PDB file of C-alpha atoms in Angstrom:
ATOM      1  CA  MET A   1      14.813 -14.271   3.092  1.00 67.00           C
ATOM      2  CA  ASP A   2      11.879 -12.802   4.907  1.00 85.00           C
ATOM      3  CA  LYS A   3       8.505 -13.503   3.622  1.00 92.00           C
ATOM      4  CA  ILE A   4       6.270 -10.611   2.164  1.00 96.00           C
ATOM      5  CA  SER A   5       2.529 -10.526   2.280  1.00 97.00           C
ATOM      6  CA  VAL A   6       1.125  -8.648  -0.786  1.00 97.00           C
ATOM      7  CA  ILE A   7      -2.505  -7.397  -0.080  1.00 98.00           C
ATOM      8  CA  VAL A   8      -4.310  -6.395  -3.138  1.00 98.00           C
ATOM      9  CA  PRO A   9      -8.068  -5.343  -2.847  1.00 97.00           C
ATOM     10  CA  VAL A  10      -9.768  -6.021  -6.055  1.00 98.00           C
ATOM     11  CA  TYR A  11     -12.956  -4.354  -7.094  1.00 97.00           C
ATOM     12  CA  ASN A  12     -14.223  -4.239 -10.708  1.00 97.00           C
ATOM     13  CA  ALA A  13     -10.425  -3.714 -11.566  1.00 96.00           C
ATOM     14  CA  GLY A  14     -10.675  -6.264 -14.529  1.00 96.00           C
ATOM     15  CA  LYS A  15      -8.946  -3.933 -17.068  1.00 95.00           C
ATOM     16  CA  TYR A  16      -5.852  -3.427 -14.793  1.00 96.00           C
ATOM     17  CA  LEU A  17      -5.297  -6.768 -13.023  1.00 97.00           C
ATOM     18  CA  GLU A  18      -3.308  -8.275 -16.071  1.00 97.00           C
ATOM     19  CA  ARG A  19      -0.776  -5.313 -15.889  1.00 96.00           C
ATOM     20  CA  SER A  20      -0.596  -5.182 -12.263  1.00 97.00           C
ATOM     21  CA  LEU A  21      -0.206  -9.022 -11.411  1.00 97.00           C
ATOM     22  CA  THR A  22       2.401  -9.153 -14.206  1.00 97.00           C
ATOM     23  CA  SER A  23       4.432  -6.477 -12.537  1.00 96.00           C
ATOM     24  CA  ILE A  24       4.161  -8.432  -8.965  1.00 95.00           C
ATOM     25  CA  CYS A  25       4.792 -11.868 -10.215  1.00 94.00           C
ATOM     26  CA  GLY A  26       7.226 -11.269 -13.069  1.00 88.00           C
ATOM     27  CA  GLN A  27      10.266 -10.404 -10.859  1.00 80.00           C
ATOM     28  CA  THR A  28      12.749 -12.412  -9.067  1.00 74.00           C
ATOM     29  CA  TYR A  29      11.767 -12.333  -5.675  1.00 82.00           C
ATOM     30  CA  GLN A  30       9.948 -15.590  -4.692  1.00 85.00           C
ATOM     31  CA  ASN A  31       9.420 -15.650  -0.888  1.00 91.00           C
ATOM     32  CA  LEU A  32       6.166 -13.794  -1.119  1.00 93.00           C
ATOM     33  CA  GLU A  33       2.474 -14.543  -0.795  1.00 96.00           C
ATOM     34  CA  ILE A  34      -0.129 -12.472  -2.773  1.00 97.00           C
ATOM     35  CA  LEU A  35      -3.554 -12.039  -1.366  1.00 98.00           C
ATOM     36  CA  LEU A  36      -5.999 -11.097  -3.720  1.00 98.00           C
ATOM     37  CA  ILE A  37      -9.275  -9.990  -1.863  1.00 98.00           C
ATOM     38  CA  ASP A  38     -12.129  -9.554  -4.313  1.00 98.00           C
ATOM     39  CA  ASP A  39     -14.533  -7.023  -2.931  1.00 97.00           C
ATOM     40  CA  GLY A  40     -17.776  -8.361  -4.484  1.00 97.00           C
ATOM     41  CA  SER A  41     -16.818  -7.400  -8.191  1.00 97.00           C
ATOM     42  CA  THR A  42     -19.370  -7.581 -10.952  1.00 97.00           C
ATOM     43  CA  ASP A  43     -16.999  -7.531 -13.672  1.00 97.00           C
ATOM     44  CA  ASP A  44     -14.498 -10.378 -14.587  1.00 97.00           C
ATOM     45  CA  SER A  45     -12.073  -9.602 -11.804  1.00 98.00           C
ATOM     46  CA  LEU A  46     -12.702 -12.445  -9.832  1.00 98.00           C
ATOM     47  CA  GLU A  47     -12.376 -14.991 -12.775  1.00 98.00           C
ATOM     48  CA  GLN A  48      -9.222 -13.386 -13.543  1.00 98.00           C
ATOM     49  CA  CYS A  49      -7.900 -13.592 -10.066  1.00 98.00           C
ATOM     50  CA  LEU A  50      -8.621 -17.419 -10.147  1.00 98.00           C
ATOM     51  CA  ALA A  51      -7.061 -17.775 -13.465  1.00 98.00           C
ATOM     52  CA  TRP A  52      -3.813 -16.180 -12.005  1.00 97.00           C
ATOM     53  CA  ALA A  53      -4.044 -18.492  -9.116  1.00 98.00           C
ATOM     54  CA  LYS A  54      -3.671 -21.358 -11.310  1.00 97.00           C
ATOM     55  CA  GLN A  55      -0.853 -20.154 -12.760  1.00 95.00           C
ATOM     56  CA  ASP A  56       1.299 -19.084  -9.735  1.00 95.00           C
ATOM     57  CA  GLU A  57       1.016 -20.841  -6.365  1.00 94.00           C
ATOM     58  CA  ARG A  58       2.173 -17.776  -4.523  1.00 95.00           C
ATOM     59  CA  ILE A  59      -1.288 -16.281  -5.091  1.00 97.00           C
ATOM     60  CA  GLN A  60      -4.086 -16.852  -2.936  1.00 98.00           C
ATOM     61  CA  VAL A  61      -7.706 -15.571  -3.766  1.00 98.00           C
ATOM     62  CA  PHE A  62     -10.484 -14.610  -1.305  1.00 98.00           C
ATOM     63  CA  HIS A  63     -13.850 -13.446  -2.119  1.00 97.00           C
ATOM     64  CA  GLN A  64     -16.140 -11.373   0.014  1.00 96.00           C
ATOM     65  CA  GLU A  65     -19.334  -9.452  -0.363  1.00 96.00           C
ATOM     66  CA  ASN A  66     -18.652  -5.731  -1.071  1.00 95.00           C
ATOM     67  CA  GLY A  67     -17.674  -3.938   2.181  1.00 93.00           C
ATOM     68  CA  GLY A  68     -15.254  -1.320   0.778  1.00 92.00           C
ATOM     69  CA  VAL A  69     -11.472  -0.870   0.641  1.00 93.00           C
ATOM     70  CA  SER A  70     -11.028  -0.845   4.546  1.00 95.00           C
ATOM     71  CA  ASP A  71     -12.828  -4.131   4.944  1.00 95.00           C
ATOM     72  CA  THR A  72     -10.954  -5.709   2.122  1.00 96.00           C
ATOM     73  CA  ARG A  73      -7.451  -4.624   3.504  1.00 97.00           C
ATOM     74  CA  ASN A  74      -8.520  -5.793   6.874  1.00 98.00           C
ATOM     75  CA  ALA A  75      -9.592  -9.096   5.557  1.00 98.00           C
ATOM     76  CA  GLY A  76      -6.094  -9.191   3.795  1.00 98.00           C
ATOM     77  CA  ILE A  77      -4.160  -8.624   7.023  1.00 98.00           C
ATOM     78  CA  SER A  78      -6.377 -11.355   8.949  1.00 98.00           C
ATOM     79  CA  LYS A  79      -4.992 -14.102   6.227  1.00 98.00           C
ATOM     80  CA  ALA A  80      -1.359 -12.611   5.991  1.00 98.00           C
ATOM     81  CA  CYS A  81       1.518 -14.714   7.158  1.00 97.00           C
ATOM     82  CA  GLY A  82       4.482 -12.685   6.032  1.00 96.00           C
ATOM     83  CA  LYS A  83       7.028 -10.853   8.556  1.00 96.00           C
ATOM     84  CA  TYR A  84       6.080  -7.657   6.382  1.00 97.00           C
ATOM     85  CA  ILE A  85       2.920  -6.638   4.756  1.00 98.00           C
ATOM     86  CA  MET A  86       2.681  -4.498   1.616  1.00 98.00           C
ATOM     87  CA  PHE A  87      -0.239  -3.076   0.282  1.00 98.00           C
ATOM     88  CA  LEU A  88      -1.043  -2.320  -3.456  1.00 97.00           C
ATOM     89  CA  ASP A  89      -4.014  -1.218  -5.292  1.00 96.00           C
ATOM     90  CA  ALA A  90      -5.101  -3.390  -8.215  1.00 96.00           C
ATOM     91  CA  ASP A  91      -4.668  -0.624 -10.819  1.00 94.00           C
ATOM     92  CA  ASP A  92      -1.338   0.144  -9.544  1.00 95.00           C
ATOM     93  CA  THR A  93       2.100  -1.689 -11.066  1.00 96.00           C
ATOM     94  CA  LEU A  94       5.562  -2.322  -9.492  1.00 97.00           C
ATOM     95  CA  VAL A  95       8.527  -0.852 -11.477  1.00 96.00           C
ATOM     96  CA  GLU A  96      10.887  -3.392 -12.974  1.00 92.00           C
ATOM     97  CA  ASN A  97      13.433  -3.738 -10.416  1.00 91.00           C
ATOM     98  CA  ALA A  98      11.069  -3.081  -7.327  1.00 95.00           C
ATOM     99  CA  TRP A  99      11.562  -6.423  -5.740  1.00 93.00           C
ATOM    100  CA  GLU A 100      15.342  -6.067  -5.970  1.00 93.00           C
ATOM    101  CA  SER A 101      15.173  -2.673  -4.188  1.00 94.00           C
ATOM    102  CA  ILE A 102      12.808  -4.250  -1.255  1.00 94.00           C
ATOM    103  CA  GLU A 103      15.047  -7.191  -0.949  1.00 93.00           C
ATOM    104  CA  ASN A 104      18.087  -5.303  -0.517  1.00 92.00           C
ATOM    105  CA  VAL A 105      16.230  -3.228   2.298  1.00 94.00           C
ATOM    106  CA  ILE A 106      14.856  -6.249   4.138  1.00 92.00           C
ATOM    107  CA  ASN A 107      18.031  -8.268   4.051  1.00 89.00           C
ATOM    108  CA  ASN A 108      19.908  -5.347   5.518  1.00 88.00           C
ATOM    109  CA  ARG A 109      17.833  -3.392   7.599  1.00 85.00           C
ATOM    110  CA  CYS A 110      15.072  -4.100  10.349  1.00 89.00           C
ATOM    111  CA  GLU A 111      13.414  -0.872  10.723  1.00 96.00           C
ATOM    112  CA  ASP A 112       9.910  -0.811  11.794  1.00 97.00           C
ATOM    113  CA  PHE A 113       8.644   1.780   9.419  1.00 98.00           C
ATOM    114  CA  ILE A 114      10.073   1.702   5.846  1.00 98.00           C
ATOM    115  CA  ALA A 115       8.790   4.057   3.093  1.00 98.00           C
ATOM    116  CA  PHE A 116       9.771   4.293  -0.502  1.00 98.00           C
ATOM    117  CA  SER A 117       9.249   6.844  -3.135  1.00 98.00           C
ATOM    118  CA  TYR A 118       6.855   6.176  -6.263  1.00 97.00           C
ATOM    119  CA  ILE A 119       5.806   7.418  -9.763  1.00 97.00           C
ATOM    120  CA  THR A 120       2.443   9.072 -10.583  1.00 95.00           C
ATOM    121  CA  LYS A 121       1.148   7.769 -13.622  1.00 93.00           C
ATOM    122  CA  TYR A 122      -1.684   9.664 -15.419  1.00 89.00           C
ATOM    123  CA  GLU A 123      -4.561   8.297 -17.477  1.00 83.00           C
ATOM    124  CA  ASN A 124      -2.943  10.426 -20.568  1.00 86.00           C
ATOM    125  CA  GLY A 125       0.299   8.648 -19.935  1.00 85.00           C
ATOM    126  CA  ASN A 126       2.107  11.371 -18.312  1.00 93.00           C
ATOM    127  CA  LEU A 127       4.550  10.422 -15.450  1.00 94.00           C
ATOM    128  CA  ALA A 128       5.707  12.393 -12.336  1.00 95.00           C
ATOM    129  CA  SER A 129       8.427  11.164 -10.002  1.00 96.00           C
ATOM    130  CA  GLU A 130       7.009  11.525  -6.425  1.00 95.00           C
ATOM    131  CA  ILE A 131      10.454  11.563  -4.659  1.00 97.00           C
ATOM    132  CA  LEU A 132      10.281  11.530  -0.626  1.00 97.00           C
ATOM    133  CA  PRO A 133      11.594  15.169   0.470  1.00 96.00           C
ATOM    134  CA  VAL A 134      14.316  13.589   2.430  1.00 97.00           C
ATOM    135  CA  SER A 135      17.842  14.895   2.978  1.00 96.00           C
ATOM    136  CA  ALA A 136      19.671  11.959   1.428  1.00 97.00           C
ATOM    137  CA  ASP A 137      19.023   8.924  -0.705  1.00 97.00           C
ATOM    138  CA  VAL A 138      18.441   7.069   2.596  1.00 97.00           C
ATOM    139  CA  VAL A 139      17.400   8.562   5.774  1.00 97.00           C
ATOM    140  CA  THR A 140      16.850   6.945   9.150  1.00 97.00           C
ATOM    141  CA  ASP A 141      16.640  10.229  11.402  1.00 97.00           C
ATOM    142  CA  GLU A 142      13.579   9.979  13.625  1.00 97.00           C
ATOM    143  CA  LYS A 143      13.265  13.790  13.707  1.00 97.00           C
ATOM    144  CA  GLU A 144      13.183  14.027  10.034  1.00 97.00           C
ATOM    145  CA  ALA A 145      10.671  11.175   9.784  1.00 97.00           C
ATOM    146  CA  ARG A 146       8.265  12.664  12.443  1.00 96.00           C
ATOM    147  CA  GLU A 147       8.419  15.992  10.596  1.00 95.00           C
ATOM    148  CA  LEU A 148       7.289  14.356   7.318  1.00 95.00           C
ATOM    149  CA  MET A 149       4.746  12.347   9.107  1.00 94.00           C
ATOM    150  CA  TYR A 150       3.084  15.156  10.865  1.00 89.00           C
ATOM    151  CA  ALA A 151       3.886  18.272   8.811  1.00 90.00           C
ATOM    152  CA  ASN A 152       3.427  16.941   5.252  1.00 90.00           C
ATOM    153  CA  SER A 153       1.331  14.815   3.371  1.00 88.00           C
ATOM    154  CA  VAL A 154       3.953  12.352   1.592  1.00 93.00           C
ATOM    155  CA  PHE A 155       3.093   9.581   4.002  1.00 94.00           C
ATOM    156  CA  ASN A 156      -0.806   9.801   3.569  1.00 90.00           C
ATOM    157  CA  MET A 157      -1.119   6.437   1.560  1.00 93.00           C
ATOM    158  CA  CYS A 158      -0.678   3.139   2.882  1.00 95.00           C
ATOM    159  CA  TRP A 159       1.098   1.829  -0.268  1.00 94.00           C
ATOM    160  CA  GLY A 160       4.904   2.309  -1.106  1.00 96.00           C
ATOM    161  CA  LYS A 161       5.658   0.871   2.464  1.00 98.00           C
ATOM    162  CA  LEU A 162       6.445  -2.192   4.355  1.00 97.00           C
ATOM    163  CA  TYR A 163       4.638  -2.913   7.730  1.00 98.00           C
ATOM    164  CA  LYS A 164       5.957  -5.319  10.205  1.00 98.00           C
ATOM    165  CA  ARG A 165       2.914  -7.756  10.610  1.00 98.00           C
ATOM    166  CA  GLU A 166       3.754  -8.314  14.448  1.00 98.00           C
ATOM    167  CA  ILE A 167       3.375  -4.564  15.261  1.00 98.00           C
ATOM    168  CA  ILE A 168      -0.176  -4.545  13.434  1.00 98.00           C
ATOM    169  CA  LEU A 169      -1.190  -7.789  15.150  1.00 98.00           C
ATOM    170  CA  GLU A 170       0.261  -6.705  18.579  1.00 98.00           C
ATOM    171  CA  LYS A 171      -1.391  -3.217  18.510  1.00 98.00           C
ATOM    172  CA  LYS A 172      -4.676  -4.830  16.988  1.00 98.00           C
ATOM    173  CA  MET A 173      -4.617  -2.305  14.210  1.00 98.00           C
ATOM    174  CA  ALA A 174      -7.342  -2.165  11.385  1.00 97.00           C
ATOM    175  CA  PHE A 175      -8.321   0.036   8.780  1.00 96.00           C
ATOM    176  CA  ARG A 176     -11.209   2.185   9.828  1.00 92.00           C
ATOM    177  CA  LYS A 177     -14.431   1.476   8.182  1.00 89.00           C
ATOM    178  CA  GLY A 178     -17.075   3.803   6.812  1.00 80.00           C
ATOM    179  CA  LEU A 179     -14.556   6.589   6.076  1.00 76.00           C
ATOM    180  CA  PRO A 180     -14.582   7.042   2.275  1.00 68.00           C
ATOM    181  CA  ILE A 181     -11.399   8.967   2.102  1.00 75.00           C
ATOM    182  CA  GLY A 182      -8.588   9.469   4.663  1.00 81.00           C
ATOM    183  CA  GLU A 183      -8.536   5.826   5.903  1.00 87.00           C
ATOM    184  CA  ASP A 184      -4.937   5.432   4.479  1.00 90.00           C
ATOM    185  CA  TYR A 185      -3.737   8.218   6.650  1.00 89.00           C
ATOM    186  CA  LEU A 186      -5.390   7.037   9.882  1.00 91.00           C
ATOM    187  CA  PHE A 187      -3.655   3.650   9.506  1.00 95.00           C
ATOM    188  CA  VAL A 188      -0.107   4.839   8.645  1.00 96.00           C
ATOM    189  CA  ALA A 189      -0.196   7.483  11.423  1.00 93.00           C
ATOM    190  CA  GLU A 190      -1.322   4.984  14.052  1.00 94.00           C
ATOM    191  CA  TYR A 191       1.293   2.659  12.864  1.00 97.00           C
ATOM    192  CA  PHE A 192       3.928   5.304  12.655  1.00 97.00           C
ATOM    193  CA  GLY A 193       3.226   6.061  16.159  1.00 96.00           C
ATOM    194  CA  TYR A 194       4.408   2.538  17.388  1.00 98.00           C
ATOM    195  CA  CYS A 195       7.566   2.673  15.330  1.00 98.00           C
ATOM    196  CA  LYS A 196      10.851   3.102  17.138  1.00 97.00           C
ATOM    197  CA  SER A 197      13.053   2.973  13.835  1.00 97.00           C
ATOM    198  CA  PHE A 198      12.734   4.500  10.485  1.00 98.00           C
ATOM    199  CA  TYR A 199      13.874   3.949   6.903  1.00 98.00           C
ATOM    200  CA  MET A 200      13.026   6.543   4.239  1.00 98.00           C
ATOM    201  CA  THR A 201      14.474   6.313   0.731  1.00 97.00           C
ATOM    202  CA  LYS A 202      14.282   8.016  -2.709  1.00 98.00           C
ATOM    203  CA  THR A 203      14.358   4.764  -4.359  1.00 97.00           C
ATOM    204  CA  MET A 204      11.006   4.533  -6.364  1.00 97.00           C
ATOM    205  CA  ILE A 205       9.163   1.078  -6.250  1.00 97.00           C
ATOM    206  CA  LEU A 206       5.662   1.635  -7.821  1.00 97.00           C
ATOM    207  CA  TYR A 207       3.637   3.351 -10.590  1.00 96.00           C
ATOM    208  CA  TYR A 208       0.507   5.033  -8.760  1.00 95.00           C
ATOM    209  CA  LEU A 209      -2.266   5.209 -11.346  1.00 92.00           C
ATOM    210  CA  GLN A 210      -3.993   8.653 -10.719  1.00 87.00           C
ATOM    211  CA  ARG A 211      -7.569   7.972 -12.198  1.00 72.00           C
ATOM    212  CA  THR A 212      -9.969  10.904 -12.941  1.00 67.00           C
ATOM    213  CA  GLY A 213     -12.705   9.232 -10.958  1.00 54.00           C
ATOM    214  CA  SER A 214     -10.727   8.817  -7.682  1.00 50.00           C
ATOM    215  CA  ALA A 215     -12.566   8.920  -4.607  1.00 49.00           C
ATOM    216  CA  ILE A 216     -11.173  12.238  -3.154  1.00 50.00           C
ATOM    217  CA  ARG A 217     -12.444  13.935  -6.430  1.00 52.00           C
ATOM    218  CA  SER A 218     -15.823  12.728  -6.021  1.00 59.00           C
ATOM    219  CA  TYR A 219     -16.917  14.545  -2.728  1.00 67.00           C
ATOM    220  CA  THR A 220     -17.904  17.940  -2.046  1.00 75.00           C
ATOM    221  CA  ILE A 221     -15.636  20.544  -0.107  1.00 78.00           C
ATOM    222  CA  LYS A 222     -17.983  20.222   3.017  1.00 78.00           C
ATOM    223  CA  GLN A 223     -17.712  16.403   2.771  1.00 71.00           C
ATOM    224  CA  ARG A 224     -13.946  16.726   2.793  1.00 73.00           C
ATOM    225  CA  LEU A 225     -14.014  18.994   5.689  1.00 79.00           C
ATOM    226  CA  ASP A 226     -16.249  16.596   7.643  1.00 75.00           C
ATOM    227  CA  PHE A 227     -13.811  13.794   6.939  1.00 71.00           C
ATOM    228  CA  ALA A 228     -10.823  16.265   7.977  1.00 73.00           C
ATOM    229  CA  ARG A 229     -12.439  16.626  11.313  1.00 79.00           C
ATOM    230  CA  ILE A 230     -12.842  13.097  11.867  1.00 74.00           C
ATOM    231  CA  LEU A 231      -9.041  12.687  11.058  1.00 70.00           C
ATOM    232  CA  TYR A 232      -8.317  15.486  13.268  1.00 75.00           C
ATOM    233  CA  ASP A 233     -10.125  13.996  16.185  1.00 76.00           C
TER     234      ASP A 233
END
């Protein structure tokens, strides 16, 4: 089985870590490394991460001065050893059979770009299934993949996907620093451009927590347009 490196940026996520790490570690798939990158947290996040590392040898904890989510993910990439890299936010959780679904894909497929569906979980407890708008349960058609990448927003986020580490390293890819929103899309779009084969599925593997104070909600329309111009360029 191919190893997966799960990179989790951690910043003041103490209230979410127990649930998130339980969902990652409490399933059947063992051939993975879990890289917890603490980004200068001021709560008990680092202490929780270290406690989890003592319980599970698959977990590695790294601490750095606060530099933002792009810096944190880049640090994780530099330390990853798996064939595949997977990003997960510290307040998100995997569904119960997520690793089984992922294992089925990587044991039987070798596509460069692998994207799953997910579930949005709101703070009031409501759930919304975010199914990729593909034409079948599993789609490998390049034309359909390109239409979704460049004419839709479903691939904007870096999580919910598997990335081949060799492609990231060969192309010297990194998340762009100093970009408060949109850094996900830049990374995914660049990676996508290097891919020659595609796998998109309606199978859902994670719960994405939609928090009221998320980054995109805290900027003015003018700031968002400024960010959009950067992304367009």
